[in-house]
Each structure stands twice: as C-alpha cells, then as structure tokens.
Amino acid sequence: MQAGNLGRSSDIGPYAPTPIVLHPQATAPEDEFANQGGAPLPISTVRVLHVVNGEHFAGAERVQSHLGRCLPRYSVQADFACVKPGLFAKTLADHGGAWGGCYRTEMKNRFDVRAAWKIRQLARRNHYDLLHAHTPRTAMIASLASRLTGLPWIYHVHSPAARDSSKPLTNHLNAAVEKLSLRGCNHLITVSESLRLDCIRRGCREEDVSVVHNGVPAICPERTRTPMVGGRWVLGMVALMRPRKGLEVALEAVAKLRDRHDVRLRIIGPFETEAYKESIEDLIAQLQITGLIERVGFTENVPAELAKLDAMVLPSLYGEGLPMVVLEAMAAGLPVVATRVEGTPEAVTDGAQGLLAEPGDAESLAGKLDELISGVHDWQQMSNAAIERHGEAFSDIAMASRTADVYRKVLANTIPTIR
C-alpha cells in the first residue's frame, strides 16, 4: 500500500472536538532504555491518536484501553477520539485518564465525515505524530484526516469486516468502506496470523502487514475451589452478546449435558440489542434450562468473574480475530472451550490449554465439554498450560511493545507534515 496524495486543508469552523479527560505527558522508565554505560538513551515520545468507535467496551475496546495504559512504557503517549461516544469514554473517565486522554469527535451518522475536521484540529493542537484507526468507520475518518494533516496512519484489523456480523448488507458495506479507505494507509496491524494472510489475499503487500497478537494483563485471581469429576461445574460465557458469538450453541450444549452432569452456565456481558436478548430468553424457556442459567450482565471486573468459573466457553460462529476473553481466561488459569474460528487456534491448542469444537455445532461443543467435565483431561494440568501459554505470547506488555515497534517503523519511513 502506498500513502495517497495529501489534500489541502482549511479551517473547520464550529466543529471543535470536546475533551472528556486527559492524562499527563507520559515518559518511558529510564531503566528500560539504558545503554552499555548505564545512561538512559534519548528516545523521543511518540504521540498517537487512536480513532475508535467508543460505543461499547468489548474485545476491541479492551485492546485499545490496554494499549493506552501500557504504551507509555515505550515512550508512546496514546489518546483517543471517539466517533460514537459511549461506554468506552465512560470507562476511561472512570479510571481518571490513566489509560489515555479521550476526545469526543462524534459522527451524526455513518457518513458524517466532519469528524475528520475535528481530528485535524486535535492533531494541530496536540502535535500528534500518527493516527491509529480500529474499525471500517474510523478507517474512513482516519484516511480523510491523514490527507488533511499529512500524518501517517495505521489500521488495526480486529476481525474480518466482510464476515463480522449476521447482516450481509452491513458486512458488504463495511468491507467496501474499509477497502476504499485503506488506499492511503501506511501500515496494517492484524491481531492474528489468519487475519494477516486474509489481508494479503485481498491485495495487501506482505511488508505492509504486521501481526501483533492481542494481549492482556497477567491477572490470575485466587480460586476458592477446584472442580471435581462428579461435582458441579460452572461454565461461563463472557462477551458482548450478539448472534456471531454463538450463545444459542452454548445453551443447546448445556441442554444436552444436563442429564449427565451438574452444570450451570453464567452469561456475562450485555446484549447488543433488546431484540436479541428476548430471542435468547425464548430459547432458554424452549430448552427448559431456566434453572441452569445465571444472568450476570456487564462487568468491568472480568478476572473476578472468571474466578467463579470452572471453564470459559466461547462458541463463536465467525468473525473473531483473537478474542480478548480467551486470553483473559488463559491468564486466569481457566481452561477454554472455544471453536476453531480465526485466531483462536493460535492461542489454544486442543487438549493443551483448552478444547476446540466445530463452530455452529452444539453436539461438538457438548462433546468437548463432556471430555473436560468427565475427567478425560486433567483440569489442573490444563490450567497450568493456559497460564504458561499466556505468559509466553499474549501479555499486554508484549502487545504494547510490538505496537510501539510498528509506530517507529512507520515514522522512520514517512515525513509527516501538519497542514
């Protein structure tokens, strides 16, 4: 990919961005950048503005928040521009700006490109070095803002736009917007090798795509019990509940297991729409498993919820890049029973850190859960393997370090000019 021609900018008039919360200038710890003589190396701070949707606080938003928190270790200050202000901005504000500054650059509709003018103003005011977009919508805005400012920009591929939802028309539109916007993009970050290969198949040059696996903190809360064969098993599904997460498959699997095992399923996370929530309630009643289901809703403390589970279930149907909750479960020493979708098999090896079922197949999922509950696999051994695998490849620190490397690689190959 080659950056497009930079356009002429002009004053934006009344479309001033509204700050939500800002954090102080970040600097890198001296001991991380010491030379052989022991003196700190002079590393200039990179200032990056992440352009995000901001409506929810789910997997992609967790990636963004962890980057905002960890990038200062590597002399990178990250701020955020929300085009759909919502739960993400609120969560950052609740943490007092420790995860980065947040600005309101709201779009009135899908094609309200005035947000690009707002970002131009932010770039001039705060002297950002580059832009980092995370969705097809924000890729469109970052692409325009790049032309207005002369700043390079990076696109983070969290999931395949062409198969990200259950709505074919939405998928087609998002994929078209993404493809058009990426013509001037400087570099792509994908969260899995499968997505990197997908980008290359769609025409991206190999040297323009880097894999940066998602990462989460090494939080392993203390457990009060270890599950036993013949005892009660508490399963849990943590997600923004929407059709592609496969909650229906999990419910059907629980129904198949109820006569053989004492199981419970905790539904942890909000529903994307009220209509989908109602359809799930109807299915629970139809399967006659109301007494086996516990509804938790949204939580900010995912590790605390994981500590209450004996296994984490994620029966995604499609559209996953590398699910954050899979990595959070691994960090917590919790075996994962998921499906062979996108990047999940890059983190979980079947029979090692967890088990992998076929997507959309309740019988396959029930079979894998039965293997774990019946003791075919040693729970403690699987727990230990999950913790070890997380530490090797999926920490938040490793993700931030690799992202900072991409920033500096892009900046070394471009000469940004604020216009």
One Martini backbone bead per residue (centre of mass of N, CA, C, O) as a GRO file, in nm:
protein
  419
    1MET     BB    1   0.098   0.034   0.019
    2GLN     BB    2   0.015   0.372  -0.054
    3ALA     BB    3   0.020   0.682   0.001
    4GLY     BB    4  -0.164   0.937  -0.054
    5ASN     BB    5  -0.248   1.230  -0.145
    6LEU     BB    6  -0.229   1.538  -0.009
    7GLY     BB    7  -0.447   1.757   0.112
    8ARG     BB    8  -0.615   2.042   0.148
    9SER     BB    9  -0.668   2.266   0.400
   10SER     BB   10  -0.905   2.401   0.646
   11ASP     BB   11  -1.108   2.555   0.823
   12ILE     BB   12  -1.368   2.421   1.061
   13GLY     BB   13  -1.493   2.596   1.265
   14PRO     BB   14  -1.741   2.452   1.486
   15TYR     BB   15  -1.579   2.154   1.499
   16ALA     BB   16  -1.507   2.104   1.801
   17PRO     BB   17  -1.354   1.921   2.019
   18THR     BB   18  -1.439   1.725   2.308
   19PRO     BB   19  -1.321   1.688   2.608
   20ILE     BB   20  -1.302   1.442   2.869
   21VAL     BB   21  -0.996   1.325   2.922
   22LEU     BB   22  -0.670   1.379   3.058
   23HIS     BB   23  -0.328   1.310   3.044
   24PRO     BB   24  -0.020   1.313   3.113
   25GLN     BB   25   0.282   1.316   3.026
   26ALA     BB   26   0.471   1.058   2.891
   27THR     BB   27   0.727   0.835   3.013
   28ALA     BB   28   1.005   0.647   3.016
   29PRO     BB   29   1.175   0.422   3.166
   30GLU     BB   30   1.510   0.429   3.209
   31ASP     BB   31   1.581   0.113   3.240
   32GLU     BB   32   1.470   0.034   2.939
   33PHE     BB   33   1.701   0.260   2.797
   34ALA     BB   34   1.987   0.146   2.841
   35ASN     BB   35   2.312   0.157   2.808
   36GLN     BB   36   2.627   0.041   2.868
   37GLY     BB   37   2.676   0.299   3.071
   38GLY     BB   38   2.366   0.353   3.207
   39ALA     BB   39   2.245   0.559   3.028
   40PRO     BB   40   1.989   0.704   2.893
   41LEU     BB   41   1.823   0.698   2.612
   42PRO     BB   42   1.719   0.912   2.356
   43ILE     BB   43   1.365   0.900   2.356
   44SER     BB   44   1.111   0.994   2.184
   45THR     BB   45   0.791   1.089   2.197
   46VAL     BB   46   0.503   0.937   2.091
   47ARG     BB   47   0.209   1.063   1.925
   48VAL     BB   48  -0.117   0.910   1.949
   49LEU     BB   49  -0.428   0.876   1.765
   50HIS     BB   50  -0.713   0.711   1.843
   51VAL     BB   51  -0.967   0.583   1.629
   52VAL     BB   52  -1.290   0.528   1.766
   53ASN     BB   53  -1.592   0.440   1.845
   54GLY     BB   54  -1.708   0.386   2.179
   55GLU     BB   55  -1.982   0.241   2.250
   56HIS     BB   56  -1.823   0.009   2.368
   57PHE     BB   57  -1.678  -0.267   2.598
   58ALA     BB   58  -1.492  -0.481   2.439
   59GLY     BB   59  -1.245  -0.631   2.281
   60ALA     BB   60  -1.126  -0.384   2.123
   61GLU     BB   61  -1.140  -0.192   2.372
   62ARG     BB   62  -0.935  -0.349   2.540
   63VAL     BB   63  -0.700  -0.306   2.359
   64GLN     BB   64  -0.701   0.004   2.373
   65SER     BB   65  -0.669   0.032   2.684
   66HIS     BB   66  -0.399  -0.124   2.708
   67LEU     BB   67  -0.240   0.064   2.529
   68GLY     BB   68  -0.282   0.324   2.692
   69ARG     BB   69  -0.140   0.199   2.952
   70CYS     BB   70   0.145   0.070   2.813
   71LEU     BB   71   0.293   0.263   2.606
   72PRO     BB   72   0.463   0.450   2.802
   73ARG     BB   73   0.700   0.242   2.833
   74TYR     BB   74   0.763   0.330   2.503
   75SER     BB   75   0.723   0.635   2.444
   76VAL     BB   76   0.391   0.641   2.433
   77GLN     BB   77   0.123   0.856   2.359
   78ALA     BB   78  -0.225   0.793   2.417
   79ASP     BB   79  -0.516   0.880   2.242
   80PHE     BB   80  -0.881   0.950   2.203
   81ALA     BB   81  -1.131   0.921   1.937
   82CYS     BB   82  -1.484   0.943   1.950
   83VAL     BB   83  -1.754   0.868   1.720
   84LYS     BB   84  -1.922   0.685   1.960
   85PRO     BB   85  -2.006   0.781   2.236
   86GLY     BB   86  -1.966   0.583   2.551
   87LEU     BB   87  -1.838   0.332   2.735
   88PHE     BB   88  -1.541   0.396   2.680
   89ALA     BB   89  -1.527   0.686   2.789
   90LYS     BB   90  -1.632   0.617   3.069
   91THR     BB   91  -1.406   0.420   3.150
   92LEU     BB   92  -1.173   0.618   3.126
   93ALA     BB   93  -1.287   0.823   3.331
   94ASP     BB   94  -1.296   0.621   3.575
   95HIS     BB   95  -0.956   0.617   3.545
   96GLY     BB   96  -0.846   0.920   3.525
   97GLY     BB   97  -0.660   0.887   3.248
   98ALA     BB   98  -0.457   0.632   3.265
   99TRP     BB   99  -0.540   0.531   2.949
  100GLY     BB  100  -0.601   0.816   2.842
  101GLY     BB  101  -0.712   1.036   2.629
  102CYS     BB  102  -1.045   1.189   2.555
  103TYR     BB  103  -1.247   1.246   2.259
  104ARG     BB  104  -1.513   1.419   2.101
  105THR     BB  105  -1.602   1.293   1.752
  106GLU     BB  106  -1.889   1.300   1.648
  107MET     BB  107  -2.116   1.112   1.459
  108LYS     BB  108  -2.434   1.139   1.315
  109ASN     BB  109  -2.331   0.932   1.096
  110ARG     BB  110  -2.171   0.711   0.891
  111PHE     BB  111  -2.107   0.986   0.681
  112ASP     BB  112  -1.974   1.186   0.893
  113VAL     BB  113  -1.680   1.368   0.802
  114ARG     BB  114  -1.633   1.594   1.024
  115ALA     BB  115  -1.441   1.433   1.211
  116ALA     BB  116  -1.182   1.497   1.049
  117TRP     BB  117  -1.169   1.796   1.133
  118LYS     BB  118  -1.142   1.747   1.433
  119ILE     BB  119  -0.874   1.587   1.410
  120ARG     BB  120  -0.711   1.809   1.287
  121GLN     BB  121  -0.729   1.994   1.533
  122LEU     BB  122  -0.597   1.800   1.732
  123ALA     BB  123  -0.326   1.768   1.582
  124ARG     BB  124  -0.244   2.070   1.604
  125ARG     BB  125  -0.267   2.096   1.917
  126ASN     BB  126  -0.106   1.800   2.005
  127HIS     BB  127   0.113   1.682   1.813
  128TYR     BB  128   0.081   1.444   1.635
  129ASP     BB  129   0.233   1.164   1.454
  130LEU     BB  130  -0.025   0.966   1.452
  131LEU     BB  131  -0.269   0.734   1.333
  132HIS     BB  132  -0.531   0.501   1.482
  133ALA     BB  133  -0.735   0.258   1.353
  134HIS     BB  134  -1.029   0.003   1.419
  135THR     BB  135  -1.246   0.063   1.188
  136PRO     BB  136  -1.415   0.132   0.911
  137ARG     BB  137  -1.518   0.404   1.010
  138THR     BB  138  -1.232   0.508   1.118
  139ALA     BB  139  -1.081   0.474   0.852
  140MET     BB  140  -1.226   0.695   0.700
  141ILE     BB  141  -1.140   0.925   0.892
  142ALA     BB  142  -0.831   0.880   0.892
  143SER     BB  143  -0.790   0.916   0.591
  144LEU     BB  144  -0.886   1.211   0.581
  145ALA     BB  145  -0.703   1.321   0.809
  146SER     BB  146  -0.437   1.258   0.666
  147ARG     BB  147  -0.485   1.455   0.428
  148LEU     BB  148  -0.517   1.713   0.617
  149THR     BB  149  -0.220   1.667   0.784
  150GLY     BB  150   0.013   1.440   0.691
  151LEU     BB  151  -0.041   1.191   0.848
  152PRO     BB  152   0.010   0.894   0.941
  153TRP     BB  153  -0.154   0.560   0.916
  154ILE     BB  154  -0.322   0.302   1.108
  155TYR     BB  155  -0.455  -0.035   1.084
  156HIS     BB  156  -0.675  -0.235   1.290
  157VAL     BB  157  -0.733  -0.582   1.269
  158HIS     BB  158  -0.984  -0.756   1.452
  159SER     BB  159  -1.172  -0.826   1.201
  160PRO     BB  160  -1.365  -0.935   0.945
  161ALA     BB  161  -1.571  -0.731   0.769
  162ALA     BB  162  -1.716  -0.951   0.574
  163ARG     BB  163  -1.762  -1.136   0.875
  164ASP     BB  164  -1.887  -0.968   1.148
  165SER     BB  165  -2.191  -1.039   1.086
  166SER     BB  166  -2.547  -1.122   1.028
  167LYS     BB  167  -2.525  -0.877   0.807
  168PRO     BB  168  -2.464  -0.863   0.480
  169LEU     BB  169  -2.491  -0.558   0.414
  170THR     BB  170  -2.300  -0.456   0.635
  171ASN     BB  171  -2.053  -0.615   0.547
  172HIS     BB  172  -2.031  -0.495   0.262
  173LEU     BB  173  -2.004  -0.200   0.346
  174ASN     BB  174  -1.756  -0.223   0.533
  175ALA     BB  175  -1.566  -0.347   0.321
  176ALA     BB  176  -1.580  -0.109   0.123
  177VAL     BB  177  -1.482   0.113   0.311
  178GLU     BB  178  -1.215  -0.018   0.385
  179LYS     BB  179  -1.091  -0.044   0.103
  180LEU     BB  180  -1.098   0.258   0.031
  181SER     BB  181  -0.937   0.369   0.281
  182LEU     BB  182  -0.660   0.188   0.242
  183ARG     BB  183  -0.510   0.341   0.007
  184GLY     BB  184  -0.356   0.546   0.238
  185CYS     BB  185  -0.219   0.341   0.407
  186ASN     BB  186   0.078   0.255   0.586
  187HIS     BB  187  -0.044   0.028   0.798
  188LEU     BB  188  -0.095  -0.305   0.926
  189ILE     BB  189  -0.275  -0.456   1.198
  190THR     BB  190  -0.289  -0.785   1.320
  191VAL     BB  191  -0.418  -1.028   1.562
  192SER     BB  192  -0.350  -1.245   1.334
  193GLU     BB  193  -0.242  -1.464   1.098
  194SER     BB  194  -0.512  -1.507   0.950
  195LEU     BB  195  -0.549  -1.198   0.890
  196ARG     BB  196  -0.293  -1.152   0.734
  197LEU     BB  197  -0.360  -1.349   0.501
  198ASP     BB  198  -0.622  -1.208   0.422
  199CYS     BB  199  -0.493  -0.937   0.337
  200ILE     BB  200  -0.308  -1.056   0.117
  201ARG     BB  201  -0.538  -1.180  -0.055
  202ARG     BB  202  -0.659  -0.868  -0.088
  203GLY     BB  203  -0.360  -0.707  -0.176
  204CYS     BB  204  -0.152  -0.690   0.033
  205ARG     BB  205   0.150  -0.630   0.138
  206GLU     BB  206   0.355  -0.794   0.344
  207GLU     BB  207   0.521  -0.531   0.449
  208ASP     BB  208   0.223  -0.393   0.544
  209VAL     BB  209   0.201  -0.642   0.757
  210SER     BB  210   0.134  -0.690   1.110
  211VAL     BB  211   0.167  -0.894   1.388
  212VAL     BB  212  -0.042  -0.832   1.688
  213HIS     BB  213  -0.110  -0.974   1.950
  214ASN     BB  214  -0.307  -0.996   2.179
  215GLY     BB  215  -0.329  -0.851   2.520
  216VAL     BB  216  -0.303  -0.927   2.874
  217PRO     BB  217  -0.302  -0.935   3.187
  218ALA     BB  218  -0.147  -1.109   3.466
  219ILE     BB  219  -0.440  -1.235   3.589
  220CYS     BB  220  -0.468  -1.453   3.890
  221PRO     BB  221  -0.706  -1.534   4.070
  222GLU     BB  222  -0.824  -1.661   4.345
  223ARG     BB  223  -0.938  -1.972   4.431
  224THR     BB  224  -1.188  -2.169   4.615
  225ARG     BB  225  -1.192  -2.394   4.378
  226THR     BB  226  -1.191  -2.728   4.240
  227PRO     BB  227  -1.291  -2.921   4.009
  228MET     BB  228  -1.495  -3.221   4.001
  229VAL     BB  229  -1.568  -3.524   3.942
  230GLY     BB  230  -1.924  -3.516   3.996
  231GLY     BB  231  -1.957  -3.223   4.017
  232ARG     BB  232  -1.995  -2.899   3.993
  233TRP     BB  233  -2.022  -2.696   3.689
  234VAL     BB  234  -1.898  -2.373   3.594
  235LEU     BB  235  -1.994  -2.194   3.331
  236GLY     BB  236  -1.873  -1.940   3.088
  237MET     BB  237  -1.982  -1.636   2.913
  238VAL     BB  238  -1.781  -1.378   2.757
  239ALA     BB  239  -1.966  -1.100   2.615
  240LEU     BB  240  -2.101  -0.950   2.348
  241MET     BB  241  -2.421  -1.019   2.282
  242ARG     BB  242  -2.426  -1.189   1.970
  243PRO     BB  243  -2.478  -1.398   1.714
  244ARG     BB  244  -2.159  -1.469   1.657
  245LYS     BB  245  -2.105  -1.602   1.955
  246GLY     BB  246  -2.306  -1.861   2.011
  247LEU     BB  247  -2.515  -1.889   2.252
  248GLU     BB  248  -2.709  -2.103   2.142
  249VAL     BB  249  -2.502  -2.333   2.147
  250ALA     BB  250  -2.451  -2.332   2.451
  251LEU     BB  251  -2.742  -2.394   2.536
  252GLU     BB  252  -2.766  -2.665   2.383
  253ALA     BB  253  -2.531  -2.802   2.531
  254VAL     BB  254  -2.649  -2.788   2.815
  255ALA     BB  255  -2.901  -2.957   2.747
  256LYS     BB  256  -2.727  -3.219   2.676
  257LEU     BB  257  -2.583  -3.232   2.981
  258ARG     BB  258  -2.801  -3.241   3.220
  259ASP     BB  259  -2.822  -3.571   3.247
  260ARG     BB  260  -2.492  -3.606   3.321
  261HIS     BB  261  -2.463  -3.315   3.457
  262ASP     BB  262  -2.365  -3.055   3.684
  263VAL     BB  263  -2.470  -2.755   3.535
  264ARG     BB  264  -2.364  -2.413   3.463
  265LEU     BB  265  -2.456  -2.089   3.309
  266ARG     BB  266  -2.281  -1.787   3.263
  267ILE     BB  267  -2.392  -1.465   3.160
  268ILE     BB  268  -2.133  -1.236   3.051
  269GLY     BB  269  -2.289  -0.959   2.946
  270PRO     BB  270  -2.417  -0.774   2.711
  271PHE     BB  271  -2.660  -0.682   2.487
  272GLU     BB  272  -2.689  -0.544   2.181
  273THR     BB  273  -3.000  -0.620   2.193
  274GLU     BB  274  -3.324  -0.662   2.291
  275ALA     BB  275  -3.411  -0.869   2.077
  276TYR     BB  276  -3.189  -1.077   2.137
  277LYS     BB  277  -3.257  -1.124   2.431
  278GLU     BB  278  -3.543  -1.234   2.381
  279SER     BB  279  -3.455  -1.480   2.208
  280ILE     BB  280  -3.293  -1.615   2.438
  281GLU     BB  281  -3.523  -1.646   2.641
  282ASP     BB  282  -3.690  -1.829   2.459
  283LEU     BB  283  -3.480  -2.059   2.439
  284ILE     BB  284  -3.457  -2.128   2.738
  285ALA     BB  285  -3.754  -2.210   2.765
  286GLN     BB  286  -3.758  -2.426   2.539
  287LEU     BB  287  -3.515  -2.601   2.685
  288GLN     BB  288  -3.553  -2.610   2.995
  289ILE     BB  289  -3.294  -2.411   3.154
  290THR     BB  290  -3.339  -2.185   3.365
  291GLY     BB  291  -3.190  -2.317   3.627
  292LEU     BB  292  -2.892  -2.311   3.458
  293ILE     BB  293  -2.910  -1.991   3.444
  294GLU     BB  294  -2.688  -1.704   3.466
  295ARG     BB  295  -2.731  -1.349   3.496
  296VAL     BB  296  -2.496  -1.076   3.486
  297GLY     BB  297  -2.372  -0.896   3.275
  298PHE     BB  298  -2.202  -0.627   3.305
  299THR     BB  299  -1.835  -0.603   3.346
  300GLU     BB  300  -1.519  -0.476   3.466
  301ASN     BB  301  -1.449  -0.759   3.631
  302VAL     BB  302  -1.339  -1.026   3.480
  303PRO     BB  303  -1.154  -1.191   3.674
  304ALA     BB  304  -1.371  -1.229   3.896
  305GLU     BB  305  -1.557  -1.400   3.712
  306LEU     BB  306  -1.352  -1.623   3.633
  307ALA     BB  307  -1.314  -1.732   3.935
  308LYS     BB  308  -1.619  -1.869   3.919
  309LEU     BB  309  -1.504  -2.066   3.715
  310ASP     BB  310  -1.425  -2.382   3.528
  311ALA     BB  311  -1.510  -2.265   3.238
  312MET     BB  312  -1.463  -2.126   2.917
  313VAL     BB  313  -1.708  -2.017   2.676
  314LEU     BB  314  -1.660  -1.988   2.296
  315PRO     BB  315  -1.899  -2.029   2.024
  316SER     BB  316  -1.803  -1.908   1.768
  317LEU     BB  317  -1.889  -1.864   1.422
  318TYR     BB  318  -1.744  -1.579   1.356
  319GLY     BB  319  -1.531  -1.286   1.334
  320GLU     BB  320  -1.265  -1.356   1.469
  321GLY     BB  321  -0.953  -1.284   1.572
  322LEU     BB  322  -0.861  -1.240   1.907
  323PRO     BB  323  -0.996  -1.313   2.187
  324MET     BB  324  -0.969  -1.165   2.490
  325VAL     BB  325  -1.116  -1.373   2.677
  326VAL     BB  326  -0.924  -1.604   2.621
  327LEU     BB  327  -0.674  -1.465   2.748
  328GLU     BB  328  -0.798  -1.408   3.027
  329ALA     BB  329  -0.846  -1.704   3.096
  330MET     BB  330  -0.553  -1.797   3.075
  331ALA     BB  331  -0.439  -1.604   3.293
  332ALA     BB  332  -0.652  -1.745   3.509
  333GLY     BB  333  -0.643  -2.062   3.464
  334LEU     BB  334  -0.869  -2.119   3.232
  335PRO     BB  335  -1.028  -2.324   3.060
  336VAL     BB  336  -1.095  -2.348   2.705
  337VAL     BB  337  -1.408  -2.356   2.518
  338ALA     BB  338  -1.395  -2.348   2.173
  339THR     BB  339  -1.356  -2.241   1.840
  340ARG     BB  340  -1.250  -2.278   1.496
  341VAL     BB  341  -1.175  -1.939   1.487
  342GLU     BB  342  -0.941  -1.794   1.346
  343GLY     BB  343  -0.723  -1.710   1.622
  344THR     BB  344  -0.777  -1.919   1.849
  345PRO     BB  345  -0.571  -2.157   1.763
  346GLU     BB  346  -0.316  -1.969   1.836
  347ALA     BB  347  -0.376  -2.007   2.157
  348VAL     BB  348  -0.538  -2.287   2.134
  349THR     BB  349  -0.475  -2.618   2.211
  350ASP     BB  350  -0.601  -2.911   2.170
  351GLY     BB  351  -0.558  -3.046   2.501
  352ALA     BB  352  -0.409  -2.811   2.657
  353GLN     BB  353  -0.556  -2.512   2.723
  354GLY     BB  354  -0.795  -2.670   2.573
  355LEU     BB  355  -1.089  -2.671   2.361
  356LEU     BB  356  -1.207  -2.764   2.021
  357ALA     BB  357  -1.475  -2.680   1.830
  358GLU     BB  358  -1.729  -2.666   1.614
  359PRO     BB  359  -1.893  -2.443   1.446
  360GLY     BB  360  -2.240  -2.465   1.503
  361ASP     BB  361  -2.196  -2.728   1.712
  362ALA     BB  362  -2.348  -2.863   1.982
  363GLU     BB  363  -2.232  -3.151   1.987
  364SER     BB  364  -1.933  -3.072   1.989
  365LEU     BB  365  -1.941  -2.896   2.243
  366ALA     BB  366  -2.053  -3.110   2.437
  367GLY     BB  367  -1.817  -3.309   2.398
  368LYS     BB  368  -1.592  -3.127   2.513
  369LEU     BB  369  -1.722  -3.078   2.789
  370ASP     BB  370  -1.736  -3.378   2.867
  371GLU     BB  371  -1.434  -3.429   2.875
  372LEU     BB  372  -1.376  -3.233   3.109
  373ILE     BB  373  -1.591  -3.325   3.325
  374SER     BB  374  -1.496  -3.645   3.309
  375GLY     BB  375  -1.158  -3.643   3.301
  376VAL     BB  376  -0.992  -3.672   3.036
  377HIS     BB  377  -0.888  -3.402   3.146
  378ASP     BB  378  -0.667  -3.222   3.328
  379TRP     BB  379  -0.735  -2.938   3.484
  380GLN     BB  380  -0.461  -2.843   3.608
  381GLN     BB  381  -0.288  -2.882   3.358
  382MET     BB  382  -0.451  -2.685   3.181
  383SER     BB  383  -0.416  -2.437   3.359
  384ASN     BB  384  -0.105  -2.421   3.347
  385ALA     BB  385  -0.086  -2.399   3.035
  386ALA     BB  386  -0.238  -2.131   3.008
  387ILE     BB  387  -0.047  -1.952   3.171
  388GLU     BB  388   0.209  -2.009   3.005
  389ARG     BB  389   0.104  -1.914   2.726
  390HIS     BB  390   0.043  -1.627   2.800
  391GLY     BB  391   0.332  -1.542   2.894
  392GLU     BB  392   0.472  -1.595   2.612
  393ALA     BB  393   0.237  -1.426   2.398
  394PHE     BB  394  -0.026  -1.252   2.574
  395SER     BB  395   0.064  -0.981   2.674
  396ASP     BB  396   0.033  -0.642   2.719
  397ILE     BB  397   0.335  -0.573   2.688
  398ALA     BB  398   0.387  -0.710   2.417
  399MET     BB  399   0.178  -0.551   2.256
  400ALA     BB  400   0.298  -0.268   2.306
  401SER     BB  401   0.582  -0.317   2.195
  402ARG     BB  402   0.495  -0.394   1.902
  403THR     BB  403   0.340  -0.136   1.843
  404ALA     BB  404   0.576   0.062   1.881
  405ASP     BB  405   0.744  -0.058   1.652
  406VAL     BB  406   0.548   0.020   1.427
  407TYR     BB  407   0.551   0.320   1.464
  408ARG     BB  408   0.860   0.360   1.412
  409LYS     BB  409   0.862   0.238   1.134
  410VAL     BB  410   0.669   0.439   1.002
  411LEU     BB  411   0.821   0.706   1.082
  412ALA     BB  412   1.091   0.626   0.933
  413ASN     BB  413   0.913   0.628   0.637
  414THR     BB  414   0.818   0.922   0.722
  415ILE     BB  415   0.707   1.281   0.666
  416PRO     BB  416   0.538   1.459   0.862
  417THR     BB  417   0.281   1.724   0.794
  418ILE     BB  418   0.133   1.984   0.920
  419ARG     BB  419  -0.165   2.163   0.779
   0.00000   0.00000   0.00000
